[in-house]
GROMACS .gro file of C-alpha atoms in nm:
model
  288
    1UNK     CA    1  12.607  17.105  13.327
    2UNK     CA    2  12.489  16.811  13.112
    3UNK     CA    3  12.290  16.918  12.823
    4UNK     CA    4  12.144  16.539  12.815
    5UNK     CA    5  12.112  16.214  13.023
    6UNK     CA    6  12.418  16.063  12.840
    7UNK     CA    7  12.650  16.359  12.919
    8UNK     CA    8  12.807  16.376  13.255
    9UNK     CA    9  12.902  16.659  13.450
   10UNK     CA   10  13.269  16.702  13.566
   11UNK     CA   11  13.341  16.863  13.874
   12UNK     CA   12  13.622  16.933  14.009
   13UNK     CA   13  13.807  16.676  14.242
   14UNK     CA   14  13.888  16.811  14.641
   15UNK     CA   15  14.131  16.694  14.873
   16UNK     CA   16  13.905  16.572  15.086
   17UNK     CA   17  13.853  16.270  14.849
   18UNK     CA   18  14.172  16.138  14.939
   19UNK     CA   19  14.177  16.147  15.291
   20UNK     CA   20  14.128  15.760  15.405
   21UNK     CA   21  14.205  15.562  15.701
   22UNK     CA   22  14.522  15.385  15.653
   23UNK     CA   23  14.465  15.011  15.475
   24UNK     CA   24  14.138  15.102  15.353
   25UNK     CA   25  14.044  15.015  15.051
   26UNK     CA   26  14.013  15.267  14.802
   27UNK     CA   27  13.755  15.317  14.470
   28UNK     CA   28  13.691  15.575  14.221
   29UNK     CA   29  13.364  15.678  14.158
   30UNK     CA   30  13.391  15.490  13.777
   31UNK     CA   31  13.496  15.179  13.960
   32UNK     CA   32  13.172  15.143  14.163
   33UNK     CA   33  12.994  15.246  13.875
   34UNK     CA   34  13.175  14.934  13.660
   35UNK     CA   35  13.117  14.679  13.978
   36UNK     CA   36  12.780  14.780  14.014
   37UNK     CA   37  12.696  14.736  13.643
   38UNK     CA   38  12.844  14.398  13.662
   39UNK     CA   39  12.629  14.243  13.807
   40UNK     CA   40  12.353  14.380  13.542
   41UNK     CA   41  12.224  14.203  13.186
   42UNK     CA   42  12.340  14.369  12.896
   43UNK     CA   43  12.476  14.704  13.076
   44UNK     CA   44  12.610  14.912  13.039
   45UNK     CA   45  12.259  14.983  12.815
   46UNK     CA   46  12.285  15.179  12.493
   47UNK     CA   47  12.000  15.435  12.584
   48UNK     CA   48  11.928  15.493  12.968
   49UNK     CA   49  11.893  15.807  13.217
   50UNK     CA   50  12.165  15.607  13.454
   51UNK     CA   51  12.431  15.852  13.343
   52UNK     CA   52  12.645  16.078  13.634
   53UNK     CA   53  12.503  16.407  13.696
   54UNK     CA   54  12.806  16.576  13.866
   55UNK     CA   55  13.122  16.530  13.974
   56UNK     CA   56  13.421  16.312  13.823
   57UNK     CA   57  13.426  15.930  13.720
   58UNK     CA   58  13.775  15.894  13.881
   59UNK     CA   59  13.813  16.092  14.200
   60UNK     CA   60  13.810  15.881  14.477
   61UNK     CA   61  13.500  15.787  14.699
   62UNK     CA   62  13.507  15.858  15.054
   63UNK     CA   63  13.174  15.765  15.126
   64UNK     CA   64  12.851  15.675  14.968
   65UNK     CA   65  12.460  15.770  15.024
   66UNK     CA   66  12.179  15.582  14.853
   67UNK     CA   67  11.895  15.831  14.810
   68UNK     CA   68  11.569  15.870  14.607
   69UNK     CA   69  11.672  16.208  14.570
   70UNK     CA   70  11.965  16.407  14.560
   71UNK     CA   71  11.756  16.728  14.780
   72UNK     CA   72  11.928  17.030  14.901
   73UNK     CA   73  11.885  16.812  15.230
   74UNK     CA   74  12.091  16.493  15.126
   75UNK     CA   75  12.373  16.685  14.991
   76UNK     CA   76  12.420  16.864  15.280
   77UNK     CA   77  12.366  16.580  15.516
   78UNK     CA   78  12.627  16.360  15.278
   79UNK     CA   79  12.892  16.600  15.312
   80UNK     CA   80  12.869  16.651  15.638
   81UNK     CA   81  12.914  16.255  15.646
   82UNK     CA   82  13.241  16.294  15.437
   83UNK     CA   83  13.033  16.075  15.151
   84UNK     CA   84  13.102  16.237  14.804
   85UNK     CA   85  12.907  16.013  14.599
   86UNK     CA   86  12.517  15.997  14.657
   87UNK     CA   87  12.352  15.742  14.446
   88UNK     CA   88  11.987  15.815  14.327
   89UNK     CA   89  11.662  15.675  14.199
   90UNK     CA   90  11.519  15.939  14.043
   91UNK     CA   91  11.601  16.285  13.857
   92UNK     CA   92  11.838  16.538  14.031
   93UNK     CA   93  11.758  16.857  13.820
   94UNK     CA   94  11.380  16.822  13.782
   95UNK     CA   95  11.312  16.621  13.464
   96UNK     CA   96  11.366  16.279  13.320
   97UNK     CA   97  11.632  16.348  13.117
   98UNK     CA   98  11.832  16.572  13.362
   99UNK     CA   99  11.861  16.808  13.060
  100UNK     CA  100  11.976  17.179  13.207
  101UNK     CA  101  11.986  17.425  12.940
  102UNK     CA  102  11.644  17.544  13.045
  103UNK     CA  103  11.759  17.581  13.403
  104UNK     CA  104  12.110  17.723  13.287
  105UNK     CA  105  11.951  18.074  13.447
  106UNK     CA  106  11.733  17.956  13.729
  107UNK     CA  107  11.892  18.063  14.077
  108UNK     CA  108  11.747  17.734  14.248
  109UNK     CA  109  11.958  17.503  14.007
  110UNK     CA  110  12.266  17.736  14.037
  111UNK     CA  111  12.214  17.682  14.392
  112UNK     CA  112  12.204  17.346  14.356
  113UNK     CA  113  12.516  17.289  14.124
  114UNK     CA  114  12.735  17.499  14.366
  115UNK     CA  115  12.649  17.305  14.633
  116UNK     CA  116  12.756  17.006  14.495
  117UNK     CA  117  13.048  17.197  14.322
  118UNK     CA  118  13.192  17.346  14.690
  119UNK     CA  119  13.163  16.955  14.827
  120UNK     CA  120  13.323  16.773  14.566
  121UNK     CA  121  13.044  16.542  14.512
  122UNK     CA  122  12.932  16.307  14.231
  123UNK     CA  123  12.560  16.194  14.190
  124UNK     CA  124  12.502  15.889  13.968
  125UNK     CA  125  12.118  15.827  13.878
  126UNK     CA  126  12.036  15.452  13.976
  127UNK     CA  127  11.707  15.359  13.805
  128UNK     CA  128  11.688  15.158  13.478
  129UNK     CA  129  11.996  14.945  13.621
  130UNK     CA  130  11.848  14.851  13.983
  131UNK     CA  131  11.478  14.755  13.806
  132UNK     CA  132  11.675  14.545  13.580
  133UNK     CA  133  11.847  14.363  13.837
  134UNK     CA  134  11.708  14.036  13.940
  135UNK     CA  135  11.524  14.038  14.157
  136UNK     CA  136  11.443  14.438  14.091
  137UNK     CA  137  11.608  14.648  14.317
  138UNK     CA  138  11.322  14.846  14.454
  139UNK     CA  139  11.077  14.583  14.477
  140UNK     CA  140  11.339  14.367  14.686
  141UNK     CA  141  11.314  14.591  14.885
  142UNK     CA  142  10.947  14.685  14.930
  143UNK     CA  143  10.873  14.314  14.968
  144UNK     CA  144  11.104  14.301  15.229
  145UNK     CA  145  10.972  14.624  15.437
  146UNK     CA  146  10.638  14.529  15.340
  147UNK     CA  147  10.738  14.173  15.544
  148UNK     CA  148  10.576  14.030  15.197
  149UNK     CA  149  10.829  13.811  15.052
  150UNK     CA  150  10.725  13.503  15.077
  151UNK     CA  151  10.411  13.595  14.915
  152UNK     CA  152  10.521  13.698  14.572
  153UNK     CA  153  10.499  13.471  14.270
  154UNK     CA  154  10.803  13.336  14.194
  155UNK     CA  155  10.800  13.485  13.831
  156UNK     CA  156  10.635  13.802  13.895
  157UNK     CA  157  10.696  13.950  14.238
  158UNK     CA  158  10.447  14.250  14.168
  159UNK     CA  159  10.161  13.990  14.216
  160UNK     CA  160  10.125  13.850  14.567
  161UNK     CA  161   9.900  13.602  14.737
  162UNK     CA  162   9.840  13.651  15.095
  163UNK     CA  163   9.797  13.360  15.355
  164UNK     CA  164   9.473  13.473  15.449
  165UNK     CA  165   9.243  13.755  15.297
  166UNK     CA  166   9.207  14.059  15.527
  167UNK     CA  167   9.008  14.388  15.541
  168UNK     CA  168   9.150  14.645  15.302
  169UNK     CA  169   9.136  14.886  15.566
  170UNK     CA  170   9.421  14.633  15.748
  171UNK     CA  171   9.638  14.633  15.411
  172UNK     CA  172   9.635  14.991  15.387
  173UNK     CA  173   9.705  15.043  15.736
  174UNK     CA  174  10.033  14.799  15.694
  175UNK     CA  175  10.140  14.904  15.419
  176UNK     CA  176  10.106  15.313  15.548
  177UNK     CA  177  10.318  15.210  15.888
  178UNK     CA  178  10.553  14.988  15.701
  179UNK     CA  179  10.638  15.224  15.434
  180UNK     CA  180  10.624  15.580  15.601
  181UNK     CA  181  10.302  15.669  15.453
  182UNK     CA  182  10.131  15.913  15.591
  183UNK     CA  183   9.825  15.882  15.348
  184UNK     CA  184   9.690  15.762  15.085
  185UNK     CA  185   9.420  15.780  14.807
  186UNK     CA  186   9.177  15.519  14.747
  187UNK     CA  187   8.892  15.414  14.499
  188UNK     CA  188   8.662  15.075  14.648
  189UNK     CA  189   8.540  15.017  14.963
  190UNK     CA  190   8.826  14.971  15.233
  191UNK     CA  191   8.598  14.716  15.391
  192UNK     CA  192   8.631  14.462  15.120
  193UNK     CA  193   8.828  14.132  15.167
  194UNK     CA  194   9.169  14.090  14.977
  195UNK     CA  195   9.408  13.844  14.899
  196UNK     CA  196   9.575  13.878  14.586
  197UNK     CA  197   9.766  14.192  14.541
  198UNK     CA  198   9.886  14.372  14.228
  199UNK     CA  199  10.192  14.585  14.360
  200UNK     CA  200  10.301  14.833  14.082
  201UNK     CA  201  10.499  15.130  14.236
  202UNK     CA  202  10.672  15.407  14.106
  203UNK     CA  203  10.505  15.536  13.786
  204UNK     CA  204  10.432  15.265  13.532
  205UNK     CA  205  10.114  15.437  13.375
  206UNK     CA  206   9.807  15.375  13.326
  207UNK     CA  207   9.815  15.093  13.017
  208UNK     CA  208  10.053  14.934  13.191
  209UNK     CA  209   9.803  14.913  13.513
  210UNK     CA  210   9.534  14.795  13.343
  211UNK     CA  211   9.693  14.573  13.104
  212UNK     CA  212   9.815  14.397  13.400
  213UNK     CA  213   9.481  14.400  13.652
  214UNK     CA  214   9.314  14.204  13.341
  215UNK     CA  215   9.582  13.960  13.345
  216UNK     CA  216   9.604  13.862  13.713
  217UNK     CA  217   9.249  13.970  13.849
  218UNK     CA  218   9.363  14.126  14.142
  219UNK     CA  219   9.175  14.222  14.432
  220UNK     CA  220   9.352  14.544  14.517
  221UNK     CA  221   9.589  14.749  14.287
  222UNK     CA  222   9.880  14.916  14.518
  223UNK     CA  223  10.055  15.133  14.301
  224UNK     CA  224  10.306  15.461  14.312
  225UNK     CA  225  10.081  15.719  14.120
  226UNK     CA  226   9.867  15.738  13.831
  227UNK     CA  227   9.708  15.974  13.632
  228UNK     CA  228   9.331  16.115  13.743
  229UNK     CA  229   9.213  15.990  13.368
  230UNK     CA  230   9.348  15.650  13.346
  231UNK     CA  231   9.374  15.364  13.606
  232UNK     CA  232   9.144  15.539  13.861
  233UNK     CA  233   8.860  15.587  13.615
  234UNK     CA  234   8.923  15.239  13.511
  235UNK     CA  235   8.843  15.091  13.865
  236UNK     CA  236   8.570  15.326  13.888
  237UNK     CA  237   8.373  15.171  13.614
  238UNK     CA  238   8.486  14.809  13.658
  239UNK     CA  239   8.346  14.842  14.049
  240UNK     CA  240   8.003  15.009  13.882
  241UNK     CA  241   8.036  14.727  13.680
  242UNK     CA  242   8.009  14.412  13.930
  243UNK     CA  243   8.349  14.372  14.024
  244UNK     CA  244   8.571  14.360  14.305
  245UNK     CA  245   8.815  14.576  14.243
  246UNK     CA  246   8.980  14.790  14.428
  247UNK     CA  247   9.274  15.100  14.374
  248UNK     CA  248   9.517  15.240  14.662
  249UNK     CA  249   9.798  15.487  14.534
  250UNK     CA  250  10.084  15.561  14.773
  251UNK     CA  251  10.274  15.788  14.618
  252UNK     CA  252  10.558  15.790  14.447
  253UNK     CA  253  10.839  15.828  14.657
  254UNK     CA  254  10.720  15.609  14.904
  255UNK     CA  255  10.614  15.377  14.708
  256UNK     CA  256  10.984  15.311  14.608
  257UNK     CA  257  11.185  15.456  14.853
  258UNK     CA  258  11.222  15.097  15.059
  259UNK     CA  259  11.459  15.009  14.759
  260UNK     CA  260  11.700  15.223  14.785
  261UNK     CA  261  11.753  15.177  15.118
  262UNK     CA  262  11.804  14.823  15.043
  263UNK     CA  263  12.064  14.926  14.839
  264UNK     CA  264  12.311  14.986  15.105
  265UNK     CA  265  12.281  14.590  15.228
  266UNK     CA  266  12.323  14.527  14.913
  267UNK     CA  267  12.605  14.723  14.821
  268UNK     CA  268  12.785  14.750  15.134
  269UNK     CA  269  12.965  14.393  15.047
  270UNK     CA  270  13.151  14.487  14.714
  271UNK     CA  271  13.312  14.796  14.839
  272UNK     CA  272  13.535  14.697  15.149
  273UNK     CA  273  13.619  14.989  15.331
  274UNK     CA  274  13.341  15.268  15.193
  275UNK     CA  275  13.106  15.311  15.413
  276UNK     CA  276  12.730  15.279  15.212
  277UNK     CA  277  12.462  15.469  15.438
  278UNK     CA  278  12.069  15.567  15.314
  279UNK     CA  279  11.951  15.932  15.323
  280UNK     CA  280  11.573  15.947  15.302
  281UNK     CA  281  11.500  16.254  15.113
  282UNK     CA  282  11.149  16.198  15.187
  283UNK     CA  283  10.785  16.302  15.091
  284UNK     CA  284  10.777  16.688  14.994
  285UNK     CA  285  10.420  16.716  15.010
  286UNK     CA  286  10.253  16.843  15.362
  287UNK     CA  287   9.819  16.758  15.376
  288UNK     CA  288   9.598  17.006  15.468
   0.00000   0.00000   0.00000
């Protein structure tokens, strides 16, 4: 298994990768890899986590998943799809870096790499790539779950004037039903009026947060996750302080997980003949 992000893992290639329908078009995994990266500025980067975590650059694709994930779940429901590449957001073996040396013993990561040993199937982490594309990826397609497209600044689509302001209670409630949310965590007063929105999903910490709530003077913060310490305890004191500020975190996952299933309408055009499909993988966490 890859001992770093910029190793891939080579698996071997099944015959079920070149079963096809007559006069379809065929790709190897490397090729929609290359066409996807492309379309990208600068790529293929020097230093990014975008590397393949199994399977081979050049067996052939029957099929392809967009995930955030590549869970136990999505594996299983890819190959029983016939897809044997599943394209991802985020890490497959539990850290940033996909390093496995540490896991080299566990049994739930040998579990994992036979699974996607036995089906022949490649997973290619899609993250630095699809926030560099322009517009990014994931917030493409937020904006366009969210039905908030037209409201993004041209320059900046993370910043977002509404027509009219409305109850934050009402923003949290769309944004929950649009995005599969089941709940969320808040610091203000969900009765306070917004109309400019800060939209930062995903994980972009903390400095990065606050750095940007003092440049556009938001009225709400919607963001992935953030750390107890840092953004949260910043709203807290600006709100003791006078303002009108206010903090919702989604989650992660959900926060982000609209892009990738944009993805497929995306994709679906530049590989005639492969059939592109979304997998949620879901929120892991249950509330009690």
């Amino acid at each position: 298994m890859a001992k770093t992000a910029g190793m891939s893992v080579l698996l071997p290639q099944i015959s079920q990768a070149e079963q096809f329908f007559p006069n379809q078009q065929t790709f190897t995994v490397q090729q929609v890899m290359d066409l996807i990266l492309k379309t990208r500025p600068g790529a293929p980067f020097p230093k990014t986590v975008d590397t393949l975590k199994s399977g081979s650059p050049s067996q052939n694709v029957t099929g392809i998943v967009s995930s955030m994930f590549a869970t136990t779940e999505v594996i299983e429901k890819a190959a029983a799809a016939g897809a044997n590449f599943i394209i991802v957001h985020e890490p497959t073996f539990y850290n940033h870096a996909d390093e496995t040396d540490w896991l080299k013993n566990d049994p739930v990561f040998q579990r994992k790499h036979e699974l996607l040993t036995k089906h022949g199937i490649a997973v290619w982490r899609f993250h630095d790539y699809w926030h560099s594309h322009r517009p990014d990826g994931i917030y493409a397609g937020i904006l366009q779950a969210l039905n908030w497209s037209n409201y993004a600044e041209a320059d900046n689509p993370r910043l977002l004037t509404l027509p009219a302001p409305v109850p934050l209670s009402q923003l949290i409630t769309h944004a929950k039903d649009k995005l599969g949310i089941k709940q969320v965590r808040v610091v203000g007063d969900t009765s306070q009026t917004c109309k400019r929105v800060l939209l930062m999903v995903g994980a972009s910490g903390g400095k990065s947060h606050i750095t940007a709530i003092e440049k556009t003077k938001p009225d709400v913060i919607l963001c992935g996750e953030a750390s107890e310490w840092e953004t949260p305890e910043y709203v807290r004191d600006a709100r003791q302080q006078g303002q009108k500020l206010s903090l919702v975190v989604l989650g992660h996952i959900m926060s982000e997980a609209a892009g990738m299933e944009w993805l497929v309408s995306w994709l679906q055009p530049k590989v005639a003949g492969i059939k592109v499909s979304y997998i949620p993988s879901g929120n892991p966490f249950t509330y009690v």
